[in-house]
């Protein structure tokens, strides 16, 4: 492999800047600063240059020059990622390529139920455009007001709609990608059936910018539900939640579009720290579930389904209490309660986070065994458990002891990760369900994944990026 240059020469910076124009080549420290850190403050990088291309051709020119000069490039979308994949290293020799100016919705095809969008389109903007066309784009994340489609695809984002609609990979029909060489792979097809060789788009979705730069994509749209009902449920245990999930799947089938599990501690944190939330249930419960049922037929149909599910749950004894939203506004309030859970944890001090998945049937066992693992590392640490129970994905976060020291607790980060992830692996789960690998989990992935899997990933990386300039140090 050819040596990568150790510094960015001023003349080389000028060559890159000439591609996008001085206005979109950021060199001032104050302009660059927002691109060098991520939202949790775990990584802080350095660079002499942030490029903001406005076209696919400019991205292509940048990558051709990067390959020619062996200059590492870090693609960045909305900078909302949680594993450090979008942050440059501290060497100062990497340049950041921001995709925020590639922000056009190129086409909405209501007959094909597809939308063609550029990588810099904000997720919420896409949701609103789909809604205006009487369609639904179901990817939904807490960061949807600022995250961008390129990052959603590069991290194979999940969110609350995976149960019914799948993650970002399943929502993607085609991609446009600029390769490290500057070549453009145009695979913007709307086909739901296509067996003509390898499905190349899936190599780039979830690759976190290590194989190429996604500049546009064709995504699936869906008819808007004609009825939606949301309920907040109180339960005694994860086992009771699993029983409710099984019942809901049996009674509602594909109409069950969300099933979110919330522990008592994150529930209490949200009531204590979040602005504008109200208590969904009068009594406190050890566990809660937010359930959503959607109908393509009518609001009466979705109402009848959710009432049937909850009535049966009460009769069978695993639902303790439940309230069905009385209006669309109250349903949105229930969802807001769920979406602010991560932010409500911050005032409680330092936390160690885990984004894991296990088979749905194993969720109660994971919760029980992981609690013991946490206690073995820090006896008074506080488990903050919530997540997408319907698809097996939990955010299993650990807040420091009430009177603990933040720095001392964060010193336990790797020990705590290992303890929790050992439980995950014993249940044949994943240590990264929807956030990706990035820098945070790279070394653990390499150390614990099957050697053949790592070898194959490295072969793919070498085939697409032999110069090693594409987001180096991330994933593998």
GROMACS .gro file of C-alpha atoms in nm, residues 11 68 117 124 156 181 204 223 227 257 274 286 304 352 392 451:
model
   16
   11UNK     CA    1  -0.059   2.401  -0.198
   68UNK     CA    2  -0.373   1.088  -0.657
  117UNK     CA    3  -3.293   1.187  -0.264
  124UNK     CA    4  -3.741   1.519   0.871
  156UNK     CA    5  -2.779   0.145   0.837
  181UNK     CA    6  -1.097   0.660  -0.723
  204UNK     CA    7  -2.216   0.061   0.084
  223UNK     CA    8  -4.919   0.447   0.167
  227UNK     CA    9  -5.575   0.499   1.125
  257UNK     CA   10  -4.601  -0.082   1.380
  274UNK     CA   11  -3.749   1.656   3.028
  286UNK     CA   12  -4.160  -0.141   3.702
  304UNK     CA   13  -6.065  -0.194   1.748
  352UNK     CA   14  -2.178   0.407   2.963
  392UNK     CA   15  -3.482  -0.711   1.970
  451UNK     CA   16  -1.173  -1.437   1.208
   0.00000   0.00000   0.00000
